[in-house]
Amino acid sequence: MLANYHAHTWRCGHATGTEEAYIQLALQNGCKIFGFSDHTPYPFPNSYRSTYRMSLEQIDNYVETVLNLRKAFAGQIEIPLGLEVEYYPNYFPKLLDALRGYPIDYFLLGQHFLGNEIDNWYCGRQTDDVQKLRQYCNQCIEAMETGRFTYLAHPDLIPFTGDLQIYQKEMRRLCLAAQENNIPLELNLLGLGTHRHYPNPNFWKIAGEVGAQAIWGYDAHDTESFTTYPVIEGQAQALTQRYGLRRLETILLRKPV
């Protein structure tokens, strides 16, 4: 794979391996661009602690580490600096303020919770609730319309078990909004390789029908998974061809702040 923009570090609390080890393995696999996009810190109220993202206190070290790697491997591989970010309306403006002054190259939109996360629903949990499906799509669309995001990670994260026609209607609306805002959709290789409920064939059939742009993303959480990526990439290629997806190998990064 020529480029990957979706990779996590130990700071999020559920990834392992050093950043340099990721880069060494990326080089061995012929990767020319390897971006880090760890789970963003968020300026939540002090009474709330999110358990799967870096803290605001860690952002300096994260930025310094990636920039040092960029210098160390200059001329061998491009290493953009990103964050995977949810769109939480109550706190998103505060996040932008907190990140001003940092050389962040891009945001990936990864909408893991509805609302503002606090006391709300995790989007990777099964549901037949039409309102949850609709809110997920509405929130992703509102995020894309901010112009702050480079692409939408695992857009098929929500495992809707209700009426298929309703799912198709809502996801078509999501895919069309991505087209209107020139936002590629990620075919998530972590989900493919670990046999999760995504990539969802029903979603990618719609994406292909509307001519959506697609980008592959490792969503790397450990260095060991690199040994399986050649096989997973073959599966991703089969899905890309089956649904007639317009795959992008590289992507133009949107400066978010």
PDB file of C-alpha atoms in Angstrom:
ATOM      1  CA  MET A   1       0.000   0.000   0.000  1.00  0.00           C
ATOM      2  CA  LEU A   2       1.476   3.308  -1.071  1.00  0.00           C
ATOM      3  CA  ALA A   3       0.013   5.400   1.756  1.00  0.00           C
ATOM      4  CA  ASN A   4      -1.638   4.895   5.128  1.00  0.00           C
ATOM      5  CA  TYR A   5      -3.041   7.759   7.170  1.00  0.00           C
ATOM      6  CA  HIS A   6      -4.649   5.799  10.020  1.00  0.00           C
ATOM      7  CA  ALA A   7      -2.365   4.593  12.824  1.00  0.00           C
ATOM      8  CA  HIS A   8      -2.468   4.800  16.610  1.00  0.00           C
ATOM      9  CA  THR A   9       0.138   4.992  19.354  1.00  0.00           C
ATOM     10  CA  TRP A  10       0.403   3.714  22.911  1.00  0.00           C
ATOM     11  CA  ARG A  11      -1.025   7.004  24.218  1.00  0.00           C
ATOM     12  CA  CYS A  12      -4.598   6.010  23.435  1.00  0.00           C
ATOM     13  CA  GLY A  13      -4.321   3.120  25.912  1.00  0.00           C
ATOM     14  CA  HIS A  14      -5.271   0.326  23.499  1.00  0.00           C
ATOM     15  CA  ALA A  15      -2.382   0.293  21.016  1.00  0.00           C
ATOM     16  CA  THR A  16       1.144  -1.118  21.345  1.00  0.00           C
ATOM     17  CA  GLY A  17       4.514  -0.764  19.656  1.00  0.00           C
ATOM     18  CA  THR A  18       6.848   2.181  19.198  1.00  0.00           C
ATOM     19  CA  GLU A  19       6.320   4.826  16.565  1.00  0.00           C
ATOM     20  CA  GLU A  20       9.724   4.053  15.047  1.00  0.00           C
ATOM     21  CA  ALA A  21       8.839   0.370  14.743  1.00  0.00           C
ATOM     22  CA  TYR A  22       5.749   1.332  12.740  1.00  0.00           C
ATOM     23  CA  ILE A  23       7.872   3.370  10.348  1.00  0.00           C
ATOM     24  CA  GLN A  24      10.483   0.623   9.924  1.00  0.00           C
ATOM     25  CA  LEU A  25       7.760  -1.887   9.065  1.00  0.00           C
ATOM     26  CA  ALA A  26       6.034   0.584   6.742  1.00  0.00           C
ATOM     27  CA  LEU A  27       9.304   0.984   4.841  1.00  0.00           C
ATOM     28  CA  GLN A  28       9.744  -2.786   4.625  1.00  0.00           C
ATOM     29  CA  ASN A  29       6.254  -3.024   3.130  1.00  0.00           C
ATOM     30  CA  GLY A  30       6.944  -0.387   0.479  1.00  0.00           C
ATOM     31  CA  CYS A  31       4.863   2.358   2.079  1.00  0.00           C
ATOM     32  CA  LYS A  32       5.797   5.888   0.945  1.00  0.00           C
ATOM     33  CA  ILE A  33       3.483   7.839   3.267  1.00  0.00           C
ATOM     34  CA  PHE A  34       2.677   6.767   6.816  1.00  0.00           C
ATOM     35  CA  GLY A  35       0.581   9.130   8.896  1.00  0.00           C
ATOM     36  CA  PHE A  36      -0.065   8.930  12.618  1.00  0.00           C
ATOM     37  CA  SER A  37      -3.615   9.779  13.664  1.00  0.00           C
ATOM     38  CA  ASP A  38      -3.971   8.781  17.282  1.00  0.00           C
ATOM     39  CA  HIS A  39      -7.241   9.329  19.149  1.00  0.00           C
ATOM     40  CA  THR A  40      -7.436  13.018  19.888  1.00  0.00           C
ATOM     41  CA  PRO A  41      -7.518  14.481  23.358  1.00  0.00           C
ATOM     42  CA  TYR A  42     -10.758  16.323  24.069  1.00  0.00           C
ATOM     43  CA  PRO A  43     -11.372  19.210  26.488  1.00  0.00           C
ATOM     44  CA  PHE A  44     -14.192  17.511  28.369  1.00  0.00           C
ATOM     45  CA  PRO A  45     -15.364  18.764  31.768  1.00  0.00           C
ATOM     46  CA  ASN A  46     -12.944  17.826  34.552  1.00  0.00           C
ATOM     47  CA  SER A  47     -15.450  15.381  36.030  1.00  0.00           C
ATOM     48  CA  TYR A  48     -15.301  13.165  32.913  1.00  0.00           C
ATOM     49  CA  ARG A  49     -12.471  10.895  31.803  1.00  0.00           C
ATOM     50  CA  SER A  50     -12.518   9.294  28.357  1.00  0.00           C
ATOM     51  CA  THR A  51     -10.702   5.965  28.538  1.00  0.00           C
ATOM     52  CA  TYR A  52      -9.561   5.365  24.964  1.00  0.00           C
ATOM     53  CA  ARG A  53      -7.794   8.559  23.922  1.00  0.00           C
ATOM     54  CA  MET A  54      -4.647  10.468  24.796  1.00  0.00           C
ATOM     55  CA  SER A  55      -4.917  13.231  27.358  1.00  0.00           C
ATOM     56  CA  LEU A  56      -4.360  16.911  26.649  1.00  0.00           C
ATOM     57  CA  GLU A  57      -1.146  16.599  28.686  1.00  0.00           C
ATOM     58  CA  GLN A  58       0.216  14.073  26.149  1.00  0.00           C
ATOM     59  CA  ILE A  59      -0.244  16.117  22.997  1.00  0.00           C
ATOM     60  CA  ASP A  60       3.154  17.840  23.285  1.00  0.00           C
ATOM     61  CA  ASN A  61       4.992  14.514  23.456  1.00  0.00           C
ATOM     62  CA  TYR A  62       2.913  13.079  20.603  1.00  0.00           C
ATOM     63  CA  VAL A  63       3.694  16.009  18.318  1.00  0.00           C
ATOM     64  CA  GLU A  64       7.384  16.051  19.268  1.00  0.00           C
ATOM     65  CA  THR A  65       7.752  12.299  18.658  1.00  0.00           C
ATOM     66  CA  VAL A  66       6.183  12.401  15.195  1.00  0.00           C
ATOM     67  CA  LEU A  67       8.157  15.488  14.139  1.00  0.00           C
ATOM     68  CA  ASN A  68      11.410  13.878  15.296  1.00  0.00           C
ATOM     69  CA  LEU A  69      10.605  10.775  13.258  1.00  0.00           C
ATOM     70  CA  ARG A  70       9.910  12.974  10.262  1.00  0.00           C
ATOM     71  CA  LYS A  71      13.419  14.420  10.561  1.00  0.00           C
ATOM     72  CA  ALA A  72      15.052  11.039  11.181  1.00  0.00           C
ATOM     73  CA  PHE A  73      13.461   9.436   8.103  1.00  0.00           C
ATOM     74  CA  ALA A  74      13.531  12.451   5.780  1.00  0.00           C
ATOM     75  CA  GLY A  75      13.970  11.360   2.187  1.00  0.00           C
ATOM     76  CA  GLN A  76      12.787   7.818   2.943  1.00  0.00           C
ATOM     77  CA  ILE A  77       9.127   8.232   3.825  1.00  0.00           C
ATOM     78  CA  GLU A  78       6.610  11.029   4.421  1.00  0.00           C
ATOM     79  CA  ILE A  79       5.203  11.132   7.974  1.00  0.00           C
ATOM     80  CA  PRO A  80       2.224  13.480   8.288  1.00  0.00           C
ATOM     81  CA  LEU A  81       0.888  14.354  11.735  1.00  0.00           C
ATOM     82  CA  GLY A  82      -2.813  13.766  12.286  1.00  0.00           C
ATOM     83  CA  LEU A  83      -5.498  12.985  14.823  1.00  0.00           C
ATOM     84  CA  GLU A  84      -8.598  10.814  14.709  1.00  0.00           C
ATOM     85  CA  VAL A  85     -11.363  13.097  15.915  1.00  0.00           C
ATOM     86  CA  GLU A  86     -15.036  12.718  16.782  1.00  0.00           C
ATOM     87  CA  TYR A  87     -17.361  15.613  16.072  1.00  0.00           C
ATOM     88  CA  TYR A  88     -18.846  16.603  19.423  1.00  0.00           C
ATOM     89  CA  PRO A  89     -20.712  19.903  18.916  1.00  0.00           C
ATOM     90  CA  ASN A  90     -20.401  21.068  22.531  1.00  0.00           C
ATOM     91  CA  TYR A  91     -16.631  20.599  22.669  1.00  0.00           C
ATOM     92  CA  PHE A  92     -15.353  20.744  19.070  1.00  0.00           C
ATOM     93  CA  PRO A  93     -14.718  24.528  19.105  1.00  0.00           C
ATOM     94  CA  LYS A  94     -12.797  24.111  22.385  1.00  0.00           C
ATOM     95  CA  LEU A  95     -10.737  21.333  20.790  1.00  0.00           C
ATOM     96  CA  LEU A  96      -9.816  23.579  17.864  1.00  0.00           C
ATOM     97  CA  ASP A  97      -8.741  26.288  20.314  1.00  0.00           C
ATOM     98  CA  ALA A  98      -6.639  23.790  22.314  1.00  0.00           C
ATOM     99  CA  LEU A  99      -4.833  22.595  19.172  1.00  0.00           C
ATOM    100  CA  ARG A 100      -4.052  25.991  17.676  1.00  0.00           C
ATOM    101  CA  GLY A 101      -0.309  26.425  17.396  1.00  0.00           C
ATOM    102  CA  TYR A 102       0.362  22.718  16.869  1.00  0.00           C
ATOM    103  CA  PRO A 103       1.422  21.677  13.344  1.00  0.00           C
ATOM    104  CA  ILE A 104      -1.433  19.202  12.850  1.00  0.00           C
ATOM    105  CA  ASP A 105      -1.658  18.198   9.182  1.00  0.00           C
ATOM    106  CA  TYR A 106      -5.067  16.529   9.191  1.00  0.00           C
ATOM    107  CA  PHE A 107      -8.073  15.191  11.086  1.00  0.00           C
ATOM    108  CA  LEU A 108      -9.705  11.861  10.367  1.00  0.00           C
ATOM    109  CA  LEU A 109     -13.373  11.787  11.316  1.00  0.00           C
ATOM    110  CA  GLY A 110     -14.052   8.718  13.465  1.00  0.00           C
ATOM    111  CA  GLN A 111     -17.491   9.119  15.051  1.00  0.00           C
ATOM    112  CA  HIS A 112     -17.324   6.643  17.930  1.00  0.00           C
ATOM    113  CA  PHE A 113     -20.120   8.123  20.070  1.00  0.00           C
ATOM    114  CA  LEU A 114     -23.324  10.034  19.464  1.00  0.00           C
ATOM    115  CA  GLY A 115     -23.954  13.444  20.947  1.00  0.00           C
ATOM    116  CA  ASN A 116     -20.957  14.614  22.950  1.00  0.00           C
ATOM    117  CA  GLU A 117     -19.834  11.164  24.183  1.00  0.00           C
ATOM    118  CA  ILE A 118     -20.666  11.805  27.831  1.00  0.00           C
ATOM    119  CA  ASP A 119     -23.574   9.555  28.866  1.00  0.00           C
ATOM    120  CA  ASN A 120     -24.263   8.687  25.260  1.00  0.00           C
ATOM    121  CA  TRP A 121     -24.257   5.686  22.936  1.00  0.00           C
ATOM    122  CA  TYR A 122     -21.206   3.953  21.414  1.00  0.00           C
ATOM    123  CA  CYS A 123     -21.686   3.731  17.653  1.00  0.00           C
ATOM    124  CA  GLY A 124     -20.099   0.283  17.310  1.00  0.00           C
ATOM    125  CA  ARG A 125     -22.865  -1.382  19.324  1.00  0.00           C
ATOM    126  CA  GLN A 126     -25.700  -3.247  17.588  1.00  0.00           C
ATOM    127  CA  THR A 127     -28.983  -1.395  17.336  1.00  0.00           C
ATOM    128  CA  ASP A 128     -32.261  -1.448  15.480  1.00  0.00           C
ATOM    129  CA  ASP A 129     -33.064   2.094  16.619  1.00  0.00           C
ATOM    130  CA  VAL A 130     -33.692   4.264  13.552  1.00  0.00           C
ATOM    131  CA  GLN A 131     -33.086   7.447  15.547  1.00  0.00           C
ATOM    132  CA  LYS A 132     -29.586   6.311  16.495  1.00  0.00           C
ATOM    133  CA  LEU A 133     -28.787   5.472  12.873  1.00  0.00           C
ATOM    134  CA  ARG A 134     -30.145   8.816  11.711  1.00  0.00           C
ATOM    135  CA  GLN A 135     -28.258  10.737  14.389  1.00  0.00           C
ATOM    136  CA  TYR A 136     -25.020   8.971  13.447  1.00  0.00           C
ATOM    137  CA  CYS A 137     -25.455  10.029   9.821  1.00  0.00           C
ATOM    138  CA  ASN A 138     -26.520  13.566  10.772  1.00  0.00           C
ATOM    139  CA  GLN A 139     -23.510  14.014  13.037  1.00  0.00           C
ATOM    140  CA  CYS A 140     -21.068  12.725  10.427  1.00  0.00           C
ATOM    141  CA  ILE A 141     -22.599  14.982   7.781  1.00  0.00           C
ATOM    142  CA  GLU A 142     -22.438  18.016  10.069  1.00  0.00           C
ATOM    143  CA  ALA A 143     -18.780  17.202  10.765  1.00  0.00           C
ATOM    144  CA  MET A 144     -17.921  16.915   7.076  1.00  0.00           C
ATOM    145  CA  GLU A 145     -19.585  20.253   6.398  1.00  0.00           C
ATOM    146  CA  THR A 146     -17.153  21.990   8.782  1.00  0.00           C
ATOM    147  CA  GLY A 147     -14.385  21.528   6.209  1.00  0.00           C
ATOM    148  CA  ARG A 148     -12.003  20.388   8.958  1.00  0.00           C
ATOM    149  CA  PHE A 149     -11.756  16.679   8.086  1.00  0.00           C
ATOM    150  CA  THR A 150      -9.648  14.893   5.466  1.00  0.00           C
ATOM    151  CA  TYR A 151     -11.653  11.672   5.351  1.00  0.00           C
ATOM    152  CA  LEU A 152     -14.301   9.648   7.167  1.00  0.00           C
ATOM    153  CA  ALA A 153     -12.826   6.614   8.932  1.00  0.00           C
ATOM    154  CA  HIS A 154     -14.861   3.384   9.158  1.00  0.00           C
ATOM    155  CA  PRO A 155     -18.065   5.103   7.955  1.00  0.00           C
ATOM    156  CA  ASP A 156     -19.883   1.759   8.348  1.00  0.00           C
ATOM    157  CA  LEU A 157     -19.018   1.493  12.052  1.00  0.00           C
ATOM    158  CA  ILE A 158     -22.663   1.380  13.175  1.00  0.00           C
ATOM    159  CA  PRO A 159     -24.068  -2.201  13.013  1.00  0.00           C
ATOM    160  CA  PHE A 160     -27.725  -1.444  12.295  1.00  0.00           C
ATOM    161  CA  THR A 161     -29.959  -4.533  12.559  1.00  0.00           C
ATOM    162  CA  GLY A 162     -33.262  -2.895  11.644  1.00  0.00           C
ATOM    163  CA  ASP A 163     -34.988  -2.435   8.293  1.00  0.00           C
ATOM    164  CA  LEU A 164     -32.431  -2.731   5.474  1.00  0.00           C
ATOM    165  CA  GLN A 165     -34.271  -0.171   3.344  1.00  0.00           C
ATOM    166  CA  ILE A 166     -33.954   2.421   6.121  1.00  0.00           C
ATOM    167  CA  TYR A 167     -30.236   1.632   6.441  1.00  0.00           C
ATOM    168  CA  GLN A 168     -29.806   2.040   2.695  1.00  0.00           C
ATOM    169  CA  LYS A 169     -31.663   5.362   2.678  1.00  0.00           C
ATOM    170  CA  GLU A 170     -29.619   6.848   5.520  1.00  0.00           C
ATOM    171  CA  MET A 171     -26.270   5.580   4.273  1.00  0.00           C
ATOM    172  CA  ARG A 172     -26.989   6.791   0.771  1.00  0.00           C
ATOM    173  CA  ARG A 173     -27.590  10.213   2.295  1.00  0.00           C
ATOM    174  CA  LEU A 174     -24.230   9.927   4.103  1.00  0.00           C
ATOM    175  CA  CYS A 175     -22.376   8.856   0.956  1.00  0.00           C
ATOM    176  CA  LEU A 176     -23.905  11.666  -1.100  1.00  0.00           C
ATOM    177  CA  ALA A 177     -22.907  14.208   1.549  1.00  0.00           C
ATOM    178  CA  ALA A 178     -19.349  12.855   1.440  1.00  0.00           C
ATOM    179  CA  GLN A 179     -19.381  13.350  -2.330  1.00  0.00           C
ATOM    180  CA  GLU A 180     -20.679  16.908  -2.017  1.00  0.00           C
ATOM    181  CA  ASN A 181     -17.960  17.764   0.500  1.00  0.00           C
ATOM    182  CA  ASN A 182     -15.191  15.894  -1.362  1.00  0.00           C
ATOM    183  CA  ILE A 183     -14.611  13.584   1.618  1.00  0.00           C
ATOM    184  CA  PRO A 184     -13.288  10.083   0.845  1.00  0.00           C
ATOM    185  CA  LEU A 185     -14.649   7.104   2.786  1.00  0.00           C
ATOM    186  CA  GLU A 186     -12.289   4.652   4.461  1.00  0.00           C
ATOM    187  CA  LEU A 187     -12.320   0.936   3.744  1.00  0.00           C
ATOM    188  CA  ASN A 188     -11.013  -0.160   7.130  1.00  0.00           C
ATOM    189  CA  LEU A 189      -8.399  -2.924   6.954  1.00  0.00           C
ATOM    190  CA  LEU A 190      -8.413  -3.534  10.706  1.00  0.00           C
ATOM    191  CA  GLY A 191     -12.087  -4.425  10.558  1.00  0.00           C
ATOM    192  CA  LEU A 192     -11.464  -6.602   7.514  1.00  0.00           C
ATOM    193  CA  GLY A 193      -8.525  -8.466   9.027  1.00  0.00           C
ATOM    194  CA  THR A 194     -10.132  -9.060  12.424  1.00  0.00           C
ATOM    195  CA  HIS A 195     -13.530 -10.053  10.984  1.00  0.00           C
ATOM    196  CA  ARG A 196     -15.497  -7.241  12.577  1.00  0.00           C
ATOM    197  CA  HIS A 197     -18.956  -6.170  11.435  1.00  0.00           C
ATOM    198  CA  TYR A 198     -17.275  -3.709   9.078  1.00  0.00           C
ATOM    199  CA  PRO A 199     -16.515  -3.377   6.219  1.00  0.00           C
ATOM    200  CA  ASN A 200     -20.271  -3.814   5.653  1.00  0.00           C
ATOM    201  CA  PRO A 201     -21.124  -5.011   2.109  1.00  0.00           C
ATOM    202  CA  ASN A 202     -24.475  -3.199   2.240  1.00  0.00           C
ATOM    203  CA  PHE A 203     -22.683   0.091   2.858  1.00  0.00           C
ATOM    204  CA  TRP A 204     -20.010  -0.365   0.203  1.00  0.00           C
ATOM    205  CA  LYS A 205     -22.561  -1.372  -2.421  1.00  0.00           C
ATOM    206  CA  ILE A 206     -24.188   2.038  -1.882  1.00  0.00           C
ATOM    207  CA  ALA A 207     -20.812   3.820  -1.914  1.00  0.00           C
ATOM    208  CA  GLY A 208     -20.020   2.220  -5.252  1.00  0.00           C
ATOM    209  CA  GLU A 209     -23.412   3.126  -6.711  1.00  0.00           C
ATOM    210  CA  VAL A 210     -23.037   6.823  -5.880  1.00  0.00           C
ATOM    211  CA  GLY A 211     -19.423   6.931  -7.075  1.00  0.00           C
ATOM    212  CA  ALA A 212     -17.937   7.761  -3.676  1.00  0.00           C
ATOM    213  CA  GLN A 213     -14.183   8.109  -3.289  1.00  0.00           C
ATOM    214  CA  ALA A 214     -12.600   5.373  -1.170  1.00  0.00           C
ATOM    215  CA  ILE A 215      -9.287   5.195   0.673  1.00  0.00           C
ATOM    216  CA  TRP A 216      -7.826   2.160   2.415  1.00  0.00           C
ATOM    217  CA  GLY A 217      -6.754   2.616   6.029  1.00  0.00           C
ATOM    218  CA  TYR A 218      -4.722   0.223   8.183  1.00  0.00           C
ATOM    219  CA  ASP A 219      -6.177   1.594  11.439  1.00  0.00           C
ATOM    220  CA  ALA A 220      -2.968   0.154  12.897  1.00  0.00           C
ATOM    221  CA  HIS A 221      -2.953  -0.561  16.636  1.00  0.00           C
ATOM    222  CA  ASP A 222       0.095  -2.852  16.840  1.00  0.00           C
ATOM    223  CA  THR A 223       3.182  -3.665  14.821  1.00  0.00           C
ATOM    224  CA  GLU A 224       2.427  -7.401  14.672  1.00  0.00           C
ATOM    225  CA  SER A 225      -0.540  -6.813  12.381  1.00  0.00           C
ATOM    226  CA  PHE A 226       1.801  -5.751   9.577  1.00  0.00           C
ATOM    227  CA  THR A 227       2.561  -9.415   8.925  1.00  0.00           C
ATOM    228  CA  THR A 228      -1.058  -9.967   7.835  1.00  0.00           C
ATOM    229  CA  TYR A 229      -1.513  -6.846   5.722  1.00  0.00           C
ATOM    230  CA  PRO A 230      -0.456  -8.386   2.360  1.00  0.00           C
ATOM    231  CA  VAL A 231      -3.314 -10.881   2.695  1.00  0.00           C
ATOM    232  CA  ILE A 232      -5.768  -8.236   3.937  1.00  0.00           C
ATOM    233  CA  GLU A 233      -4.838  -5.903   1.082  1.00  0.00           C
ATOM    234  CA  GLY A 234      -5.774  -8.653  -1.346  1.00  0.00           C
ATOM    235  CA  GLN A 235      -9.196  -8.898   0.307  1.00  0.00           C
ATOM    236  CA  ALA A 236      -9.561  -5.110   0.189  1.00  0.00           C
ATOM    237  CA  GLN A 237      -8.748  -5.131  -3.514  1.00  0.00           C
ATOM    238  CA  ALA A 238     -11.442  -7.740  -4.107  1.00  0.00           C
ATOM    239  CA  LEU A 239     -14.025  -5.586  -2.291  1.00  0.00           C
ATOM    240  CA  THR A 240     -12.900  -2.487  -4.176  1.00  0.00           C
ATOM    241  CA  GLN A 241     -13.394  -4.242  -7.493  1.00  0.00           C
ATOM    242  CA  ARG A 242     -16.664  -5.928  -6.493  1.00  0.00           C
ATOM    243  CA  TYR A 243     -18.363  -2.636  -5.664  1.00  0.00           C
ATOM    244  CA  GLY A 244     -16.666  -0.503  -8.308  1.00  0.00           C
ATOM    245  CA  LEU A 245     -15.120   1.847  -5.764  1.00  0.00           C
ATOM    246  CA  ARG A 246     -13.077   4.843  -6.878  1.00  0.00           C
ATOM    247  CA  ARG A 247     -10.022   4.124  -4.781  1.00  0.00           C
ATOM    248  CA  LEU A 248      -7.515   6.861  -3.984  1.00  0.00           C
ATOM    249  CA  GLU A 249      -3.988   5.684  -3.184  1.00  0.00           C
ATOM    250  CA  THR A 250      -2.945   9.036  -1.743  1.00  0.00           C
ATOM    251  CA  ILE A 251      -4.995  11.941  -0.508  1.00  0.00           C
ATOM    252  CA  LEU A 252      -4.806  15.716  -0.240  1.00  0.00           C
ATOM    253  CA  LEU A 253      -4.637  16.585   3.436  1.00  0.00           C
ATOM    254  CA  ARG A 254      -6.875  19.347   4.812  1.00  0.00           C
ATOM    255  CA  LYS A 255      -5.230  21.541   7.418  1.00  0.00           C
ATOM    256  CA  PRO A 256      -7.766  21.477  10.276  1.00  0.00           C
ATOM    257  CA  VAL A 257      -6.564  24.338  12.496  1.00  0.00           C
TER     258      VAL A 257
END
